Every structure is written in structure tokens, then in C-alpha cells.
Amino acid sequence: MSDKIDELLSENKHIWKTKSAYWSFIRGGLRRGLWMRNPVKVEFKNKFRVRMKNPNPKTATRFPEIWACPCHICGGVFAQNEVEVDHKIGHHSLTCEEDLMNFFHSIAFVTEKELQLVCKPCHKIKSYAERMEISFDEARVIKEIIDLQKEGKDTGKLLQLGVTKSNIPTTKDKRRQLLTKLMLESLS
């Protein structure tokens, strides 16, 4: 079948410029077509829904209560649109033909006992941890560092951790390395 994909891609370079773009299209189609509408997934999410006071002041007058769900990782309760159904065990990638059946099975044949509800921040951290093959706590630290650097607050965090101004590295990469070292040490 690999020859078929190569043929498809060479005939449609204007549609998919790379194999990665093609597999992204397939992944998205399976997620939208099977995962988003999977009755087991939908029923699972509805099973854990609770009503909560609307935290959004802009819509609270019209909708004083909203549906919410608990995060099975951090324990917080979030508006339903801030929670995702996740595979407890997984990082089911789809980047080549060999991944196709495993990815399909993870969506089409999922059972309730394989699922959990997680808030979007925890889901991002969990997915990163699985992809990088590190612990959840390590992934949380690394994601926090990424966010700090995006916001330009990495120097402030180093000062907060006790690094003197004169010892703060001048390059972003060196600051990231030092932050990673210090913040991971604090986990121990």
C-alpha cells in the first residue's frame, strides 16, 4: 500500500505537500468522523456531568448554571467545554500506514474503562509526557517553562528560584536549561 500512498501524494502535490500533511488529514478525518461522535465517548462524558454556577460574568445572567465535568487528573471541576475525554493509556499516533489499525482500534473499539475525563491543560501535559516518554510531573515542569519563555517571564522565575541577576544566562536556551534543572530538582 505504501506505493499507493506515494502515487497519491505525487499526483496531488498541490493538496498534500508532505506525507506528514497527508497523515494529518487522515488523523483529523478519523477523529472528526469516529471519535467526536463515538457513542461510548459521548455517554461517558455525559455520565459524569454535573451542574455548576456559571463562572463567566458575561453569560451568567442568561445562564446561571452550566454543565461541568471533573478532571480525573487534577480533581478540578471545569465547564464541559474545558474537559476532554481521553484514553487512560495511549498516545495513539498515526504518522504512517503501520499506525493505521492501532489508531482505528483505539477509536472504534474503545470501552468506558479505557477512558477518563481530563481538563485541557492536564490533557496537553499528559499527551506531552506520553510523546516524550517522561513523567507527568516532568512534562508539567517543561510545559510551564515553555509558557514562561513565551511570555518572557523566564528571567523572573529564575530570580524567584534564587538565582542572582548576575548568574542568569543571557541566552534563551541556557535559561531554559537552568530552569529545567532547578525546577526538576524541586520535584525530588
C-alpha positions as a Python dict, from the first residue, in 0.01 Angstrom:
ca = {
    (1, 'M'): (0, 0, 0),
    (2, 'S'): (296, 235, 51),
    (3, 'D'): (333, 256, -328),
    (4, 'K'): (-31, 362, -346),
    (5, 'I'): (28, 642, -95),
    (6, 'D'): (340, 755, -280),
    (7, 'E'): (140, 760, -604),
    (8, 'L'): (-144, 951, -438),
    (9, 'L'): (95, 1209, -297),
    (10, 'S'): (289, 1255, -620),
    (11, 'E'): (-34, 1309, -817),
    (12, 'N'): (-168, 1555, -559),
    (13, 'K'): (131, 1764, -452),
    (14, 'H'): (-92, 2070, -460),
    (15, 'I'): (-314, 1913, -192),
    (16, 'W'): (-61, 1738, 36),
    (17, 'K'): (287, 1878, 15),
    (18, 'T'): (428, 1612, 251),
    (19, 'K'): (345, 1269, 388),
    (20, 'S'): (300, 1436, 724),
    (21, 'A'): (27, 1660, 581),
    (22, 'Y'): (-146, 1355, 434),
    (23, 'W'): (-143, 1164, 764),
    (24, 'S'): (-265, 1474, 945),
    (25, 'F'): (-564, 1478, 706),
    (26, 'I'): (-636, 1107, 776),
    (27, 'R'): (-598, 1153, 1154),
    (28, 'G'): (-832, 1452, 1153),
    (29, 'G'): (-1090, 1270, 943),
    (30, 'L'): (-1096, 971, 1176),
    (31, 'R'): (-1116, 1192, 1484),
    (32, 'R'): (-1398, 1406, 1344),
    (33, 'G'): (-1587, 1113, 1191),
    (34, 'L'): (-1547, 843, 1456),
    (35, 'W'): (-1407, 985, 1777),
    (36, 'M'): (-1612, 1304, 1812),
    (37, 'R'): (-1936, 1111, 1760),
    (38, 'N'): (-1842, 786, 1930),
    (39, 'P'): (-2149, 697, 2141),
    (40, 'V'): (-1936, 531, 2413),
    (41, 'K'): (-1730, 850, 2447),
    (42, 'V'): (-2035, 1080, 2445),
    (43, 'E'): (-2221, 869, 2701),
    (44, 'F'): (-1910, 851, 2920),
    (45, 'K'): (-1878, 1231, 2929),
    (46, 'N'): (-2250, 1275, 3000),
    (47, 'K'): (-2232, 1022, 3284),
    (48, 'F'): (-2001, 1250, 3484),
    (49, 'R'): (-2170, 1583, 3408),
    (50, 'V'): (-2283, 1798, 3697),
    (51, 'R'): (-2449, 2138, 3715),
    (52, 'M'): (-2240, 2426, 3846),
    (53, 'K'): (-2273, 2801, 3886),
    (54, 'N'): (-2166, 2976, 3566),
    (55, 'P'): (-1825, 3137, 3634),
    (56, 'N'): (-1849, 3361, 3327),
    (57, 'P'): (-1994, 3700, 3430),
    (58, 'K'): (-2083, 3784, 3067),
    (59, 'T'): (-2322, 3489, 3032),
    (60, 'A'): (-2414, 3419, 3397),
    (61, 'T'): (-2728, 3633, 3385),
    (62, 'R'): (-2876, 3439, 3094),
    (63, 'F'): (-2730, 3104, 3201),
    (64, 'P'): (-2686, 3098, 3581),
    (65, 'E'): (-2589, 2729, 3571),
    (66, 'I'): (-2382, 2533, 3320),
    (67, 'W'): (-2280, 2172, 3270),
    (68, 'A'): (-1940, 2084, 3414),
    (69, 'C'): (-1720, 1778, 3449),
    (70, 'P'): (-1445, 1676, 3691),
    (71, 'C'): (-1085, 1627, 3575),
    (72, 'H'): (-968, 1280, 3674),
    (73, 'I'): (-607, 1403, 3694),
    (74, 'C'): (-612, 1729, 3892),
    (75, 'G'): (-956, 1687, 4053),
    (76, 'G'): (-1083, 2028, 3945),
    (77, 'V'): (-1435, 2081, 3810),
    (78, 'F'): (-1446, 2260, 3475),
    (79, 'A'): (-1707, 2381, 3230),
    (80, 'Q'): (-1795, 2093, 2999),
    (81, 'N'): (-1625, 2261, 2701),
    (82, 'E'): (-1300, 2276, 2901),
    (83, 'V'): (-1289, 1897, 2955),
    (84, 'E'): (-1193, 1627, 2707),
    (85, 'V'): (-1242, 1252, 2702),
    (86, 'D'): (-901, 1088, 2698),
    (87, 'H'): (-766, 734, 2673),
    (88, 'K'): (-613, 642, 3009),
    (89, 'I'): (-334, 461, 2829),
    (90, 'G'): (-245, 575, 2493),
    (91, 'H'): (-60, 810, 2269),
    (92, 'H'): (-205, 653, 1964),
    (93, 'S'): (-12, 816, 1686),
    (94, 'L'): (-96, 799, 1319),
    (95, 'T'): (203, 901, 1112),
    (96, 'C'): (235, 604, 877),
    (97, 'E'): (47, 302, 743),
    (98, 'E'): (171, 78, 1023),
    (99, 'D'): (-8, 300, 1278),
    (100, 'L'): (-343, 294, 1097),
    (101, 'M'): (-509, -13, 1251),
    (102, 'N'): (-393, 62, 1606),
    (103, 'F'): (-523, 418, 1575),
    (104, 'F'): (-852, 297, 1428),
    (105, 'H'): (-896, 34, 1704),
    (106, 'S'): (-828, 293, 1975),
    (107, 'I'): (-1122, 497, 1845),
    (108, 'A'): (-1368, 242, 1710),
    (109, 'F'): (-1337, -27, 1978),
    (110, 'V'): (-1289, 185, 2290),
    (111, 'T'): (-1463, 81, 2612),
    (112, 'E'): (-1563, 300, 2904),
    (113, 'K'): (-1300, 151, 3135),
    (114, 'E'): (-1029, 280, 2898),
    (115, 'L'): (-1146, 641, 2926),
    (116, 'Q'): (-1109, 932, 3165),
    (117, 'L'): (-1216, 1295, 3169),
    (118, 'V'): (-934, 1549, 3181),
    (119, 'C'): (-921, 1927, 3168),
    (120, 'K'): (-750, 2071, 2862),
    (121, 'P'): (-431, 2179, 3048),
    (122, 'C'): (-388, 1831, 3203),
    (123, 'H'): (-460, 1668, 2866),
    (124, 'K'): (-184, 1872, 2698),
    (125, 'I'): (61, 1778, 2972),
    (126, 'K'): (-36, 1409, 2964),
    (127, 'S'): (-4, 1395, 2585),
    (128, 'Y'): (336, 1565, 2601),
    (129, 'A'): (452, 1322, 2872),
    (130, 'E'): (345, 1023, 2661),
    (131, 'R'): (504, 1161, 2345),
    (132, 'M'): (834, 1245, 2521),
    (133, 'E'): (823, 931, 2741),
    (134, 'I'): (862, 1127, 3064),
    (135, 'S'): (656, 1150, 3382),
    (136, 'F'): (352, 1374, 3412),
    (137, 'D'): (532, 1594, 3666),
    (138, 'E'): (836, 1633, 3441),
    (139, 'A'): (608, 1723, 3150),
    (140, 'R'): (422, 1978, 3364),
    (141, 'V'): (753, 2147, 3452),
    (142, 'I'): (869, 2155, 3090),
    (143, 'K'): (534, 2291, 2968),
    (144, 'E'): (548, 2560, 3240),
    (145, 'I'): (897, 2658, 3123),
    (146, 'I'): (779, 2675, 2762),
    (147, 'D'): (495, 2907, 2869),
    (148, 'L'): (729, 3121, 3082),
    (149, 'Q'): (962, 3169, 2788),
    (150, 'K'): (677, 3250, 2550),
    (151, 'E'): (562, 3520, 2795),
    (152, 'G'): (917, 3647, 2856),
    (153, 'K'): (895, 3560, 3226),
    (154, 'D'): (1178, 3305, 3247),
    (155, 'T'): (1423, 3555, 3399),
    (156, 'G'): (1170, 3645, 3669),
    (157, 'K'): (1119, 3278, 3752),
    (158, 'L'): (1496, 3227, 3783),
    (159, 'L'): (1514, 3522, 4024),
    (160, 'Q'): (1222, 3373, 4217),
    (161, 'L'): (1415, 3045, 4241),
    (162, 'G'): (1710, 3224, 4400),
    (163, 'V'): (1940, 3273, 4102),
    (164, 'T'): (2120, 3606, 4129),
    (165, 'K'): (2082, 3851, 3843),
    (166, 'S'): (2450, 3820, 3752),
    (167, 'N'): (2418, 3440, 3722),
    (168, 'I'): (2118, 3439, 3487),
    (169, 'P'): (2226, 3311, 3146),
    (170, 'T'): (2196, 3555, 2857),
    (171, 'T'): (2061, 3307, 2601),
    (172, 'K'): (1710, 3168, 2599),
    (173, 'D'): (1841, 2811, 2557),
    (174, 'K'): (2073, 2838, 2859),
    (175, 'R'): (1793, 2992, 3070),
    (176, 'R'): (1564, 2703, 2968),
    (177, 'Q'): (1832, 2451, 3067),
    (178, 'L'): (1886, 2615, 3406),
    (179, 'L'): (1512, 2645, 3472),
    (180, 'T'): (1463, 2280, 3379),
    (181, 'K'): (1743, 2170, 3613),
    (182, 'L'): (1619, 2380, 3906),
    (183, 'M'): (1251, 2304, 3866),
    (184, 'L'): (1303, 1930, 3819),
    (185, 'E'): (1526, 1925, 4128),
    (186, 'S'): (1240, 2079, 4326),
    (187, 'L'): (1021, 1777, 4235),
    (188, 'S'): (1252, 1543, 4426),
}
